[in-house]
Each structure stands twice: as structure tokens, then as C-alpha cells.
């Protein structure tokens, strides 16, 4: 077979270009320290790297989210802890208020302290994060969750919503980073039935107990009902009602001159009747009086104070339950964060196996490529100088 000069030229040129390309590829790999610099270097590995890159991006975002969740929940937990401390101070005030030796002036001082403590507690409930977003407004993070007024009576009302703001902590788990303050502290300080001021509604015990505490400190024992010698309610600050006539048409007299009233202001005394329903006359000719069977009597100072202390304890337990819930979420976030870190190591290891350059092997291949290129160049030179014209 006859081999023309043109064939020799094409073959030699192809060999030179191949060796140049090989040398250039090795130099690029050594410069980037990557085995794959373009999809054509290894199409299958390139596709795997794309999938791994997407997985790494998702995992990186989840890790950023877990850090955000952790910092927000830690802040909420700290504020709840401080709120518990303030509430404990208020409970101490309530215990002091039960001291029978206190004067009205003393109770006035206690009320001033109470109002300042309540301001602090509401301030904690209205806490915000570093970006000015309220932690306890539910999803209405731009709205202060609670509104406090002290006059004419203490009132605390929730202004947020009842939803939680969730953030993805993993591909399959969303975790709430905000809390509805109405669930943590209560929604309103207003009791359901004004005639029963000591009956606090479930979930609202804290605010309602604080408002009731303020009321009874303002009224004091002399401004509220107190128990009489026979267990009946005595209204020290009440005006004696009009004379009440007995069955015999004669005015009934109040024992000790003290008015006994029910919630409607009606007298709580009635004559003693015999089996026939007629008034019984005593030895002095006066009809004896007995306590009427009346329901829904107004509470005394001590009764209201006891209910207030009970309500404060219920409110503290409510805060502790919320505190525990947030702590549990923080523990879960910590676990998810460690899982994300583990996945990050695995993804990087997989990428390294596909893409990282074997430096020693690459240096060896480079030296071989340089040698091959040098040999090819010399061969090309010798072959290109072959000609019959030299022998003519």
C-alpha cells in the first residue's frame, strides 16, 4: 500500500494535536486541582455532581434555617424564664397582701409595686427579636401582642393572632419559631361573668388574676365584703338598707347594727319562724333574726386574695408548659442540625471522590504527556524531512 506524504502529514498532525490536548487537560487539572472541569471530561460523573450540588444546596439552606430557629427559640426561652421570675415576685406580693396588719397605705404601696411588675411582665410578653419582629404575636410579628391599661381599672388584651410561624428545619420537618401570646400568657384580663370576679377562665388565669389582684388592693378589706360573726357577709362600706318588715309588720333590726347584704343589696336577715310559719317571739318580746339562705354572695378580701394566688400559680404553670414545649423544640433542632452536619460531610466526601484530583497520578501523567509530545514532535520532524528529491 502506498502511503502518500499527505497521509503522513495528517497522521502526524493528529498525533501532535492529541498530545497537545492531553497536555492542556492535565495542566488545567493541576491548576484547578479538579479531575472534572467540564461535562465532557466525565459525563456520568458530571451528572452525579449536579445532583450532589443540588442536595448540598438544600442541606446548606436547612442548616441556615436550623441556626435561625435555634437563635429565635433560645431568645423566646430566655424571655419566658425572665417572665417566670417576674411572676414569682408578684406571687410574693400577693402573700404579703394577706398580712392582716397592713394598712390601706401599705396596700397602696403594694399596688404600686404590682403595677410596675405587671408593666415589666407585659413588656416581656411584647418582646421582639433583633429584627424588631415580635416573638409572641403569632404570625402578626409587626403588631405588639399585648395592650395594657392601668386606669380606671387594669386591663390586658391580646392583639396578635393564634397561628405559629413555621420554618423548614429539614426536608420533612417544619418547626414553629413564634408563639401566640394568647396561649402563653392568656388572651384577656376580663372575666366572663362580672358578678363572679374570682372565677377565672381557663387559659386566662394569669391576666385575670393580676387584674383582680389590682382591684382588691385598691378596695382593701374595708371596701369589700367580710364574714360576720355568724358566717354571713358583712358590707362595712354599705349604707344600711331601708327597714325590712317582718311577718308581724314590725321593723326587723340588724344584729350589731351592721348591714348584711347580698349582691343585689337586699338584707340577709329574716325572722325565725315556727312550724306554722309564724314569727317566734323571744323572751324579750323581739322576734329573733337568722341568716337568710342567699346564694352568690360577694367574696371577701381574703377569699379573693386566695383565688388570686391560685390563679397566679395556674398562670405560672401555663408558662412552664410553654417553656417546656420550646425547650423540646430546641432539642429537636439540635438533633436536626447535627444530622445536617453529617449529611454535609457525606456530600462533600462524595463530591471529592468524583471530582478531586489525584495529584501524584496527575504529575505522572503530565510527565508522560510531555515525553509523548516531545517524541511526537521529533518523529514529525524526521518524517517531514523524508523526500526522494534528496537522492536525485
mmCIF file of C-alpha atoms in Angstrom:
data_model
loop_
_atom_site.group_PDB
_atom_site.id
_atom_site.type_symbol
_atom_site.label_atom_id
_atom_site.label_comp_id
_atom_site.label_asym_id
_atom_site.label_seq_id
_atom_site.Cartn_x
_atom_site.Cartn_y
_atom_site.Cartn_z
ATOM 1 C CA UNK A 1 0.000 0.000 0.000
ATOM 2 C CA UNK A 2 1.336 3.346 -0.963
ATOM 3 C CA UNK A 3 1.404 5.968 1.821
ATOM 4 C CA UNK A 4 1.391 9.463 0.479
ATOM 5 C CA UNK A 5 3.087 12.428 2.085
ATOM 6 C CA UNK A 6 -0.322 13.929 2.753
ATOM 7 C CA UNK A 7 -1.383 10.884 4.769
ATOM 8 C CA UNK A 8 1.768 11.073 6.806
ATOM 9 C CA UNK A 9 1.164 14.752 7.457
ATOM 10 C CA UNK A 10 -2.431 14.194 8.575
ATOM 11 C CA UNK A 11 -1.458 11.345 10.922
ATOM 12 C CA UNK A 12 1.402 13.258 12.432
ATOM 13 C CA UNK A 13 -0.701 16.388 12.860
ATOM 14 C CA UNK A 14 -3.443 14.391 14.596
ATOM 15 C CA UNK A 15 -0.907 12.868 16.975
ATOM 16 C CA UNK A 16 0.502 16.300 17.783
ATOM 17 C CA UNK A 17 -2.954 17.778 18.434
ATOM 18 C CA UNK A 18 -3.969 14.826 20.637
ATOM 19 C CA UNK A 19 -0.855 15.121 22.737
ATOM 20 C CA UNK A 20 -1.277 18.895 22.984
ATOM 21 C CA UNK A 21 -4.901 18.434 24.128
ATOM 22 C CA UNK A 22 -3.871 15.807 26.666
ATOM 23 C CA UNK A 23 -1.131 18.056 27.999
ATOM 24 C CA UNK A 24 -3.501 21.034 28.163
ATOM 25 C CA UNK A 25 -6.126 18.969 30.040
ATOM 26 C CA UNK A 26 -3.571 17.796 32.586
ATOM 27 C CA UNK A 27 -2.299 21.353 33.098
ATOM 28 C CA UNK A 28 -5.885 22.532 33.669
ATOM 29 C CA UNK A 29 -6.499 19.753 36.180
ATOM 30 C CA UNK A 30 -3.323 20.615 38.053
ATOM 31 C CA UNK A 31 -4.264 24.295 38.066
ATOM 32 C CA UNK A 32 -7.795 23.700 39.427
ATOM 33 C CA UNK A 33 -6.935 20.529 41.388
ATOM 34 C CA UNK A 34 -10.149 19.087 39.932
ATOM 35 C CA UNK A 35 -10.462 15.967 37.841
ATOM 36 C CA UNK A 36 -13.575 17.276 36.084
ATOM 37 C CA UNK A 37 -13.603 20.845 34.793
ATOM 38 C CA UNK A 38 -16.283 20.438 32.135
ATOM 39 C CA UNK A 39 -19.027 17.850 31.490
ATOM 40 C CA UNK A 40 -17.082 16.339 28.619
ATOM 41 C CA UNK A 41 -14.308 15.286 30.997
ATOM 42 C CA UNK A 42 -16.647 12.657 32.528
ATOM 43 C CA UNK A 43 -20.344 12.918 31.537
ATOM 44 C CA UNK A 44 -21.609 10.346 34.078
ATOM 45 C CA UNK A 45 -19.681 11.858 36.992
ATOM 46 C CA UNK A 46 -20.769 15.351 35.895
ATOM 47 C CA UNK A 47 -24.444 14.346 36.158
ATOM 48 C CA UNK A 48 -23.817 12.914 39.630
ATOM 49 C CA UNK A 49 -22.048 16.121 40.666
ATOM 50 C CA UNK A 50 -25.059 18.186 39.570
ATOM 51 C CA UNK A 51 -27.383 16.083 41.744
ATOM 52 C CA UNK A 52 -24.978 16.246 44.668
ATOM 53 C CA UNK A 53 -24.678 20.018 44.270
ATOM 54 C CA UNK A 54 -28.450 20.423 44.460
ATOM 55 C CA UNK A 55 -28.603 18.214 47.558
ATOM 56 C CA UNK A 56 -25.804 20.200 49.177
ATOM 57 C CA UNK A 57 -27.590 23.491 48.456
ATOM 58 C CA UNK A 58 -30.797 22.216 50.059
ATOM 59 C CA UNK A 59 -28.889 20.910 53.055
ATOM 60 C CA UNK A 60 -26.977 24.206 53.412
ATOM 61 C CA UNK A 61 -30.291 26.080 53.471
ATOM 62 C CA UNK A 62 -31.681 23.714 56.100
ATOM 63 C CA UNK A 63 -28.588 24.282 58.229
ATOM 64 C CA UNK A 64 -29.070 28.051 57.932
ATOM 65 C CA UNK A 65 -32.716 27.558 58.922
ATOM 66 C CA UNK A 66 -31.816 25.479 61.972
ATOM 67 C CA UNK A 67 -29.460 28.203 63.176
ATOM 68 C CA UNK A 68 -32.242 30.759 62.763
ATOM 69 C CA UNK A 69 -34.722 28.525 64.600
ATOM 70 C CA UNK A 70 -32.254 27.847 67.401
ATOM 71 C CA UNK A 71 -31.471 31.529 67.983
ATOM 72 C CA UNK A 72 -35.156 32.534 67.919
ATOM 73 C CA UNK A 73 -36.270 29.749 70.249
ATOM 74 C CA UNK A 74 -33.367 30.467 72.603
ATOM 75 C CA UNK A 75 -34.483 34.095 72.757
ATOM 76 C CA UNK A 76 -38.095 33.099 73.441
ATOM 77 C CA UNK A 77 -36.977 30.676 76.131
ATOM 78 C CA UNK A 78 -34.903 33.386 77.817
ATOM 79 C CA UNK A 79 -37.834 35.823 77.855
ATOM 80 C CA UNK A 80 -40.156 33.177 79.308
ATOM 81 C CA UNK A 81 -37.612 32.466 82.023
ATOM 82 C CA UNK A 82 -37.479 36.162 82.895
ATOM 83 C CA UNK A 83 -41.282 36.293 82.834
ATOM 84 C CA UNK A 84 -41.364 33.450 85.343
ATOM 85 C CA UNK A 85 -39.057 35.409 87.647
ATOM 86 C CA UNK A 86 -41.319 38.469 87.480
ATOM 87 C CA UNK A 87 -44.361 36.302 88.153
ATOM 88 C CA UNK A 88 -42.660 34.819 91.201
ATOM 89 C CA UNK A 89 -42.105 38.346 92.542
ATOM 90 C CA UNK A 90 -45.806 39.103 92.019
ATOM 91 C CA UNK A 91 -46.748 35.958 93.942
ATOM 92 C CA UNK A 92 -44.586 37.188 96.814
ATOM 93 C CA UNK A 93 -46.544 40.469 96.747
ATOM 94 C CA UNK A 94 -49.796 38.509 96.928
ATOM 95 C CA UNK A 95 -48.568 36.663 100.002
ATOM 96 C CA UNK A 96 -47.595 39.976 101.625
ATOM 97 C CA UNK A 97 -51.042 41.368 100.830
ATOM 98 C CA UNK A 98 -52.581 38.706 103.069
ATOM 99 C CA UNK A 99 -50.954 40.220 106.163
ATOM 100 C CA UNK A 100 -53.826 41.383 108.383
ATOM 101 C CA UNK A 101 -51.673 44.131 109.934
ATOM 102 C CA UNK A 102 -51.347 46.034 106.644
ATOM 103 C CA UNK A 103 -52.900 49.480 106.475
ATOM 104 C CA UNK A 104 -54.618 50.964 103.450
ATOM 105 C CA UNK A 105 -51.435 52.935 102.798
ATOM 106 C CA UNK A 106 -49.383 49.739 102.868
ATOM 107 C CA UNK A 107 -51.722 48.151 100.340
ATOM 108 C CA UNK A 108 -51.410 51.258 98.200
ATOM 109 C CA UNK A 109 -47.641 50.737 98.107
ATOM 110 C CA UNK A 110 -48.151 47.090 97.210
ATOM 111 C CA UNK A 111 -50.485 48.106 94.399
ATOM 112 C CA UNK A 112 -47.860 50.484 93.004
ATOM 113 C CA UNK A 113 -45.308 47.675 93.078
ATOM 114 C CA UNK A 114 -47.805 45.336 91.423
ATOM 115 C CA UNK A 115 -48.479 47.741 88.586
ATOM 116 C CA UNK A 116 -44.760 48.187 87.930
ATOM 117 C CA UNK A 117 -44.256 44.415 87.936
ATOM 118 C CA UNK A 118 -47.168 43.983 85.532
ATOM 119 C CA UNK A 119 -45.645 46.594 83.216
ATOM 120 C CA UNK A 120 -42.442 44.573 83.234
ATOM 121 C CA UNK A 121 -44.275 41.314 82.581
ATOM 122 C CA UNK A 122 -46.268 42.794 79.688
ATOM 123 C CA UNK A 123 -43.006 44.245 78.355
ATOM 124 C CA UNK A 124 -41.524 40.753 78.336
ATOM 125 C CA UNK A 125 -44.649 39.430 76.611
ATOM 126 C CA UNK A 126 -44.158 42.174 73.989
ATOM 127 C CA UNK A 127 -40.503 41.228 73.351
ATOM 128 C CA UNK A 128 -39.070 41.306 69.831
ATOM 129 C CA UNK A 129 -36.056 39.735 68.148
ATOM 130 C CA UNK A 130 -33.066 41.567 66.690
ATOM 131 C CA UNK A 131 -35.050 42.492 63.578
ATOM 132 C CA UNK A 132 -37.888 44.056 65.544
ATOM 133 C CA UNK A 133 -40.275 41.139 64.985
ATOM 134 C CA UNK A 134 -42.494 40.367 67.976
ATOM 135 C CA UNK A 135 -41.968 36.849 69.290
ATOM 136 C CA UNK A 136 -45.382 36.270 70.844
ATOM 137 C CA UNK A 137 -47.792 37.750 68.274
ATOM 138 C CA UNK A 138 -48.300 34.545 66.332
ATOM 139 C CA UNK A 139 -47.816 35.408 62.656
ATOM 140 C CA UNK A 140 -48.606 39.115 63.206
ATOM 141 C CA UNK A 141 -44.957 39.780 64.017
ATOM 142 C CA UNK A 142 -45.269 43.512 63.290
ATOM 143 C CA UNK A 143 -48.005 44.005 65.906
ATOM 144 C CA UNK A 144 -47.309 44.284 69.652
ATOM 145 C CA UNK A 145 -49.099 41.253 71.116
ATOM 146 C CA UNK A 146 -50.474 42.838 74.302
ATOM 147 C CA UNK A 147 -52.096 46.126 75.208
ATOM 148 C CA UNK A 148 -52.009 47.241 78.850
ATOM 149 C CA UNK A 149 -54.087 49.945 80.525
ATOM 150 C CA UNK A 150 -53.996 50.681 84.260
ATOM 151 C CA UNK A 151 -56.788 53.202 84.712
ATOM 152 C CA UNK A 152 -59.603 53.251 85.585
ATOM 153 C CA UNK A 153 -59.008 49.505 86.077
ATOM 154 C CA UNK A 154 -56.221 47.219 84.965
ATOM 155 C CA UNK A 155 -56.859 45.690 81.559
ATOM 156 C CA UNK A 156 -54.637 43.448 79.421
ATOM 157 C CA UNK A 157 -55.805 42.367 75.970
ATOM 158 C CA UNK A 158 -54.151 40.160 73.331
ATOM 159 C CA UNK A 159 -53.841 41.757 69.852
ATOM 160 C CA UNK A 160 -51.962 39.031 67.953
ATOM 161 C CA UNK A 161 -53.360 36.043 66.104
ATOM 162 C CA UNK A 162 -53.431 32.358 67.007
ATOM 163 C CA UNK A 163 -51.110 30.995 64.318
ATOM 164 C CA UNK A 164 -47.453 29.952 64.523
ATOM 165 C CA UNK A 165 -44.752 30.865 62.021
ATOM 166 C CA UNK A 166 -43.094 27.660 60.816
ATOM 167 C CA UNK A 167 -39.616 27.331 59.302
ATOM 168 C CA UNK A 168 -38.339 24.241 57.484
ATOM 169 C CA UNK A 169 -35.664 22.542 59.583
ATOM 170 C CA UNK A 170 -35.359 19.567 57.235
ATOM 171 C CA UNK A 171 -36.966 18.235 54.092
ATOM 172 C CA UNK A 172 -39.702 16.620 56.180
ATOM 173 C CA UNK A 173 -39.952 18.780 59.337
ATOM 174 C CA UNK A 174 -41.200 22.322 59.925
ATOM 175 C CA UNK A 175 -40.698 23.866 63.364
ATOM 176 C CA UNK A 176 -42.596 26.839 64.825
ATOM 177 C CA UNK A 177 -40.387 29.776 65.806
ATOM 178 C CA UNK A 178 -43.139 32.097 67.068
ATOM 179 C CA UNK A 179 -45.850 31.568 69.645
ATOM 180 C CA UNK A 180 -49.361 33.012 70.035
ATOM 181 C CA UNK A 181 -49.048 35.068 73.205
ATOM 182 C CA UNK A 182 -52.674 34.316 73.999
ATOM 183 C CA UNK A 183 -51.696 30.689 74.556
ATOM 184 C CA UNK A 184 -48.635 31.563 76.637
ATOM 185 C CA UNK A 185 -49.984 34.318 78.883
ATOM 186 C CA UNK A 186 -53.709 34.497 78.193
ATOM 187 C CA UNK A 187 -55.956 36.454 75.867
ATOM 188 C CA UNK A 188 -57.817 38.819 78.192
ATOM 189 C CA UNK A 189 -57.927 40.058 81.766
ATOM 190 C CA UNK A 190 -61.724 40.370 81.616
ATOM 191 C CA UNK A 191 -63.643 37.631 83.440
ATOM 192 C CA UNK A 192 -66.602 36.012 81.732
ATOM 193 C CA UNK A 193 -69.087 36.961 84.485
ATOM 194 C CA UNK A 194 -68.575 40.293 86.216
ATOM 195 C CA UNK A 195 -70.713 39.135 89.135
ATOM 196 C CA UNK A 196 -68.187 36.372 89.774
ATOM 197 C CA UNK A 197 -64.867 38.236 89.646
ATOM 198 C CA UNK A 198 -62.908 35.361 91.172
ATOM 199 C CA UNK A 199 -63.880 32.784 88.558
ATOM 200 C CA UNK A 200 -61.046 32.913 86.023
ATOM 201 C CA UNK A 201 -61.453 31.307 82.624
ATOM 202 C CA UNK A 202 -59.103 28.510 81.553
ATOM 203 C CA UNK A 203 -56.007 29.810 79.785
ATOM 204 C CA UNK A 204 -56.573 33.369 81.024
ATOM 205 C CA UNK A 205 -55.837 32.818 84.706
ATOM 206 C CA UNK A 206 -52.655 34.901 84.707
ATOM 207 C CA UNK A 207 -54.028 38.173 83.347
ATOM 208 C CA UNK A 208 -57.360 37.839 85.143
ATOM 209 C CA UNK A 209 -55.662 37.079 88.458
ATOM 210 C CA UNK A 210 -53.396 40.123 88.042
ATOM 211 C CA UNK A 211 -56.359 42.390 87.258
ATOM 212 C CA UNK A 212 -58.281 41.011 90.254
ATOM 213 C CA UNK A 213 -55.233 41.489 92.494
ATOM 214 C CA UNK A 214 -55.124 45.133 91.454
ATOM 215 C CA UNK A 215 -58.836 45.508 92.232
ATOM 216 C CA UNK A 216 -58.690 44.030 95.710
ATOM 217 C CA UNK A 217 -55.587 46.026 96.637
ATOM 218 C CA UNK A 218 -57.422 49.185 95.593
ATOM 219 C CA UNK A 219 -60.544 48.251 97.603
ATOM 220 C CA UNK A 220 -58.875 46.717 100.640
ATOM 221 C CA UNK A 221 -60.749 44.666 103.270
ATOM 222 C CA UNK A 222 -62.906 47.649 104.233
ATOM 223 C CA UNK A 223 -64.033 48.124 100.657
ATOM 224 C CA UNK A 224 -65.109 44.519 100.196
ATOM 225 C CA UNK A 225 -67.328 42.001 101.893
ATOM 226 C CA UNK A 226 -66.167 40.337 105.085
ATOM 227 C CA UNK A 227 -67.511 37.474 107.136
ATOM 228 C CA UNK A 228 -69.816 38.311 110.054
ATOM 229 C CA UNK A 229 -69.928 36.555 113.436
ATOM 230 C CA UNK A 230 -72.455 34.021 112.165
ATOM 231 C CA UNK A 231 -70.720 33.442 108.827
ATOM 232 C CA UNK A 232 -72.919 35.903 106.985
ATOM 233 C CA UNK A 233 -71.422 38.544 104.682
ATOM 234 C CA UNK A 234 -70.973 41.966 106.209
ATOM 235 C CA UNK A 235 -70.624 45.021 103.960
ATOM 236 C CA UNK A 236 -68.709 47.544 106.025
ATOM 237 C CA UNK A 237 -68.856 50.209 103.359
ATOM 238 C CA UNK A 238 -72.545 49.727 102.580
ATOM 239 C CA UNK A 239 -75.326 52.034 103.599
ATOM 240 C CA UNK A 240 -77.856 50.206 105.777
ATOM 241 C CA UNK A 241 -80.905 49.362 103.678
ATOM 242 C CA UNK A 242 -84.356 50.611 104.378
ATOM 243 C CA UNK A 243 -86.244 48.969 107.245
ATOM 244 C CA UNK A 244 -87.480 45.478 106.451
ATOM 245 C CA UNK A 245 -90.814 44.488 107.976
ATOM 246 C CA UNK A 246 -91.251 41.064 109.471
ATOM 247 C CA UNK A 247 -94.357 38.889 109.246
ATOM 248 C CA UNK A 248 -95.805 40.734 112.219
ATOM 249 C CA UNK A 249 -95.454 44.047 110.385
ATOM 250 C CA UNK A 250 -92.789 45.303 112.737
ATOM 251 C CA UNK A 251 -89.373 46.559 111.518
ATOM 252 C CA UNK A 252 -86.612 43.993 111.686
ATOM 253 C CA UNK A 253 -83.418 45.030 113.416
ATOM 254 C CA UNK A 254 -79.895 44.286 112.170
ATOM 255 C CA UNK A 255 -77.692 42.447 114.590
ATOM 256 C CA UNK A 256 -74.952 44.732 115.944
ATOM 257 C CA UNK A 257 -76.261 47.464 113.652
ATOM 258 C CA UNK A 258 -74.199 46.049 110.756
ATOM 259 C CA UNK A 259 -75.921 45.684 107.378
ATOM 260 C CA UNK A 260 -75.907 42.199 105.878
ATOM 261 C CA UNK A 261 -76.435 42.416 102.132
ATOM 262 C CA UNK A 262 -76.485 40.133 99.146
ATOM 263 C CA UNK A 263 -75.079 41.100 95.732
ATOM 264 C CA UNK A 264 -78.286 42.995 94.981
ATOM 265 C CA UNK A 265 -78.162 44.984 98.201
ATOM 266 C CA UNK A 266 -81.042 43.084 99.835
ATOM 267 C CA UNK A 267 -80.962 42.335 103.566
ATOM 268 C CA UNK A 268 -79.667 38.909 104.512
ATOM 269 C CA UNK A 269 -81.685 38.651 107.763
ATOM 270 C CA UNK A 270 -85.079 37.022 108.223
ATOM 271 C CA UNK A 271 -87.259 36.229 111.281
ATOM 272 C CA UNK A 272 -87.214 32.805 112.900
ATOM 273 C CA UNK A 273 -90.488 31.041 112.069
ATOM 274 C CA UNK A 274 -92.296 28.269 113.869
ATOM 275 C CA UNK A 275 -93.767 25.138 112.223
ATOM 276 C CA UNK A 276 -96.827 27.097 111.220
ATOM 277 C CA UNK A 277 -94.756 29.789 109.546
ATOM 278 C CA UNK A 278 -95.373 32.387 112.239
ATOM 279 C CA UNK A 279 -92.593 34.531 113.764
ATOM 280 C CA UNK A 280 -91.261 33.209 117.031
ATOM 281 C CA UNK A 281 -91.070 35.762 119.853
ATOM 282 C CA UNK A 282 -88.026 35.724 122.051
ATOM 283 C CA UNK A 283 -88.075 36.168 125.832
ATOM 284 C CA UNK A 284 -87.695 39.911 125.403
ATOM 285 C CA UNK A 285 -90.646 40.054 123.030
ATOM 286 C CA UNK A 286 -88.418 40.686 119.992
ATOM 287 C CA UNK A 287 -88.511 38.347 117.006
ATOM 288 C CA UNK A 288 -85.097 36.613 116.726
ATOM 289 C CA UNK A 289 -83.362 37.047 113.352
ATOM 290 C CA UNK A 290 -81.429 34.453 111.389
ATOM 291 C CA UNK A 291 -79.260 34.499 108.279
ATOM 292 C CA UNK A 292 -81.232 34.236 105.055
ATOM 293 C CA UNK A 293 -80.349 31.478 102.600
ATOM 294 C CA UNK A 294 -78.869 33.630 99.856
ATOM 295 C CA UNK A 295 -76.592 32.448 97.076
ATOM 296 C CA UNK A 296 -73.837 34.246 95.119
ATOM 297 C CA UNK A 297 -72.619 36.345 98.000
ATOM 298 C CA UNK A 298 -69.847 38.809 97.165
ATOM 299 C CA UNK A 299 -66.392 37.439 98.019
ATOM 300 C CA UNK A 300 -64.408 38.747 100.934
ATOM 301 C CA UNK A 301 -60.918 40.218 100.643
ATOM 302 C CA UNK A 302 -59.289 37.028 101.912
ATOM 303 C CA UNK A 303 -61.362 34.835 99.599
ATOM 304 C CA UNK A 304 -60.462 36.930 96.564
ATOM 305 C CA UNK A 305 -56.799 37.017 97.551
ATOM 306 C CA UNK A 306 -56.737 33.220 97.869
ATOM 307 C CA UNK A 307 -58.315 32.865 94.405
ATOM 308 C CA UNK A 308 -55.817 35.387 93.039
ATOM 309 C CA UNK A 309 -52.857 33.395 94.370
ATOM 310 C CA UNK A 310 -54.356 30.248 92.884
ATOM 311 C CA UNK A 311 -54.793 31.995 89.526
ATOM 312 C CA UNK A 312 -51.195 33.215 89.571
ATOM 313 C CA UNK A 313 -49.997 29.665 90.191
ATOM 314 C CA UNK A 314 -52.106 28.422 87.283
ATOM 315 C CA UNK A 315 -50.609 31.146 85.089
ATOM 316 C CA UNK A 316 -47.100 30.160 86.120
ATOM 317 C CA UNK A 317 -47.810 26.514 85.274
ATOM 318 C CA UNK A 318 -49.063 27.651 81.877
ATOM 319 C CA UNK A 319 -45.786 29.495 81.279
ATOM 320 C CA UNK A 320 -43.802 26.458 82.402
ATOM 321 C CA UNK A 321 -45.656 24.217 79.943
ATOM 322 C CA UNK A 322 -44.874 26.636 77.119
ATOM 323 C CA UNK A 323 -41.274 26.864 78.303
ATOM 324 C CA UNK A 324 -41.039 23.073 78.177
ATOM 325 C CA UNK A 325 -42.519 22.981 74.669
ATOM 326 C CA UNK A 326 -39.963 25.479 73.391
ATOM 327 C CA UNK A 327 -37.154 23.555 75.093
ATOM 328 C CA UNK A 328 -38.277 20.341 73.391
ATOM 329 C CA UNK A 329 -38.218 22.072 70.017
ATOM 330 C CA UNK A 330 -34.723 23.383 70.702
ATOM 331 C CA UNK A 331 -33.566 19.843 71.455
ATOM 332 C CA UNK A 332 -35.106 18.627 68.196
ATOM 333 C CA UNK A 333 -33.430 21.444 66.260
ATOM 334 C CA UNK A 334 -30.082 20.486 67.769
ATOM 335 C CA UNK A 335 -30.578 16.909 66.570
ATOM 336 C CA UNK A 336 -31.567 18.072 63.084
ATOM 337 C CA UNK A 337 -28.575 20.407 62.995
ATOM 338 C CA UNK A 338 -26.206 17.525 63.769
ATOM 339 C CA UNK A 339 -27.919 15.446 61.092
ATOM 340 C CA UNK A 340 -27.396 18.268 58.602
ATOM 341 C CA UNK A 341 -23.727 18.495 59.521
ATOM 342 C CA UNK A 342 -23.361 14.752 58.983
ATOM 343 C CA UNK A 343 -25.048 14.980 55.580
ATOM 344 C CA UNK A 344 -22.758 17.857 54.649
ATOM 345 C CA UNK A 345 -19.699 15.691 55.376
ATOM 346 C CA UNK A 346 -21.135 12.825 53.335
ATOM 347 C CA UNK A 347 -21.985 15.055 50.373
ATOM 348 C CA UNK A 348 -18.541 16.648 50.370
ATOM 349 C CA UNK A 349 -16.911 13.225 50.561
ATOM 350 C CA UNK A 350 -18.962 12.024 47.587
ATOM 351 C CA UNK A 351 -18.068 15.148 45.610
ATOM 352 C CA UNK A 352 -14.424 14.661 46.482
ATOM 353 C CA UNK A 353 -14.444 11.088 45.255
ATOM 354 C CA UNK A 354 -15.925 12.196 41.941
ATOM 355 C CA UNK A 355 -14.095 15.451 41.382
ATOM 356 C CA UNK A 356 -10.900 15.692 43.427
ATOM 357 C CA UNK A 357 -7.661 15.198 41.545
ATOM 358 C CA UNK A 358 -5.116 12.508 42.387
ATOM 359 C CA UNK A 359 -2.193 14.908 42.433
ATOM 360 C CA UNK A 360 0.580 12.282 42.265
ATOM 361 C CA UNK A 361 -1.089 10.464 39.399
ATOM 362 C CA UNK A 362 -1.686 13.742 37.587
ATOM 363 C CA UNK A 363 2.027 14.695 37.855
ATOM 364 C CA UNK A 364 2.997 11.279 36.489
ATOM 365 C CA UNK A 365 0.523 11.611 33.634
ATOM 366 C CA UNK A 366 1.829 15.116 32.893
ATOM 367 C CA UNK A 367 5.420 13.925 32.649
ATOM 368 C CA UNK A 368 4.346 11.117 30.362
ATOM 369 C CA UNK A 369 2.349 13.534 28.224
ATOM 370 C CA UNK A 370 5.314 15.869 27.919
ATOM 371 C CA UNK A 371 7.512 12.961 26.880
ATOM 372 C CA UNK A 372 4.932 11.734 24.386
ATOM 373 C CA UNK A 373 4.538 15.207 22.905
ATOM 374 C CA UNK A 374 8.290 15.647 22.626
ATOM 375 C CA UNK A 375 8.620 12.264 20.914
ATOM 376 C CA UNK A 376 5.777 13.054 18.550
ATOM 377 C CA UNK A 377 7.340 16.377 17.614
ATOM 378 C CA UNK A 378 10.700 14.729 16.868
ATOM 379 C CA UNK A 379 9.046 11.970 14.852
ATOM 380 C CA UNK A 380 7.035 14.507 12.899
ATOM 381 C CA UNK A 381 10.196 16.435 12.109
ATOM 382 C CA UNK A 382 12.037 13.348 10.861
ATOM 383 C CA UNK A 383 9.122 12.117 8.810
ATOM 384 C CA UNK A 384 8.508 15.517 7.293
ATOM 385 C CA UNK A 385 12.150 15.639 6.094
ATOM 386 C CA UNK A 386 11.861 12.344 4.161
ATOM 387 C CA UNK A 387 11.862 13.070 0.426
ATOM 388 C CA UNK A 388 13.165 11.370 -2.780
ATOM 389 C CA UNK A 389 14.332 14.704 -4.019
ATOM 390 C CA UNK A 390 17.296 14.410 -1.689
ATOM 391 C CA UNK A 391 18.510 11.448 -3.714
ATOM 392 C CA UNK A 392 18.155 12.964 -7.188
#
